[in-house]
CSV table of C-alpha atoms in Angstrom, one decimal:
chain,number,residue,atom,x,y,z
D,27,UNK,CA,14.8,-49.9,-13.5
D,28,UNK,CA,12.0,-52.2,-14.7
D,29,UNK,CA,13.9,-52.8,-17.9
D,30,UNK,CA,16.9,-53.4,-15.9
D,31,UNK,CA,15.1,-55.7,-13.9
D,32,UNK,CA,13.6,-57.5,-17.2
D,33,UNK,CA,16.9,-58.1,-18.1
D,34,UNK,CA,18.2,-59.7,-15.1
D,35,UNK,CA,20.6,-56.3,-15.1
D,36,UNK,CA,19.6,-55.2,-11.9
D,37,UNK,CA,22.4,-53.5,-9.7
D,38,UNK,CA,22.7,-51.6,-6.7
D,39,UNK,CA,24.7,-49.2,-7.4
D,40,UNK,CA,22.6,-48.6,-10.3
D,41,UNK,CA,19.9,-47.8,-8.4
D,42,UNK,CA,21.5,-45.1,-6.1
D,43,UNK,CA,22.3,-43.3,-8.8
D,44,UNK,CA,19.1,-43.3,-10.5
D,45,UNK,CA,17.4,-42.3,-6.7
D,46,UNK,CA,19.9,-39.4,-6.5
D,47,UNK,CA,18.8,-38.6,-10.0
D,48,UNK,CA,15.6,-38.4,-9.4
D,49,UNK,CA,16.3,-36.1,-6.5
D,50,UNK,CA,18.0,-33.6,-8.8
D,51,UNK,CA,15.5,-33.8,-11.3
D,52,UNK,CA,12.5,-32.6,-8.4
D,53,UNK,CA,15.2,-30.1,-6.7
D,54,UNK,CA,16.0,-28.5,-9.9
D,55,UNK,CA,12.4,-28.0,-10.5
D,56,UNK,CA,11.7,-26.6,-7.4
D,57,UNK,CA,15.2,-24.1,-8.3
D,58,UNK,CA,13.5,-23.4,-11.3
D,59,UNK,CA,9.9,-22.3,-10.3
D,60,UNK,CA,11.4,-21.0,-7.2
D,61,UNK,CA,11.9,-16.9,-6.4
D,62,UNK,CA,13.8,-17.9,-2.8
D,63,UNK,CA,16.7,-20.2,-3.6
D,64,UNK,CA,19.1,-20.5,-1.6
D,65,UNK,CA,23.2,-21.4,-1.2
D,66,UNK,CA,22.2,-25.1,0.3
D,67,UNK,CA,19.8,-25.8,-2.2
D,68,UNK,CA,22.5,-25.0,-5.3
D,69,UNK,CA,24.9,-27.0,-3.4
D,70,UNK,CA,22.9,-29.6,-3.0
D,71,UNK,CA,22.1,-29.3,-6.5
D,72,UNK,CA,25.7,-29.8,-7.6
D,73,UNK,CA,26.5,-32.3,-5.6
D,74,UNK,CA,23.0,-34.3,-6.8
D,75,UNK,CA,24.4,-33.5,-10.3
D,76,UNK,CA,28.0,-35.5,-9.9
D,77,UNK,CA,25.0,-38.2,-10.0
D,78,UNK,CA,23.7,-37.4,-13.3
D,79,UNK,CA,27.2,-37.2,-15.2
D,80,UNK,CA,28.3,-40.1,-13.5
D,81,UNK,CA,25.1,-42.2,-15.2
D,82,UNK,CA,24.9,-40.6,-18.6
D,83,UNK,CA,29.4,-41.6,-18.2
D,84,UNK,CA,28.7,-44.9,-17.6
């Protein structure tokens, strides 16, 4: 986002998908070091994923 910023590129929708990245990124950790997952969490997961494809889709 700094770079973004830098470059006078900043956007809002830009930055709600790099927050809901970020929240995939620290829930699929905790799915990953987790022995109690559960059906929310992996839906949630999916759903926070849409966010990642969307970005790297541009």
């Amino acid at each position: 986002m700094a770079v973004l910023e830098e470059h006078n590129l900043k956007h809002c929708k830009v930055e709600s998908y790099m927050q809901k990245l970020g929240e995939y990124f620290e829930l699929e950790t905790q799915l990953l070091a987790s022995y109690h997952v559960n059906h929310g969490m992996i839906k949630k997961a999916a759903k926070l994923r849409y966010y990642d494809c969307s970005l790297v889709k541009g």
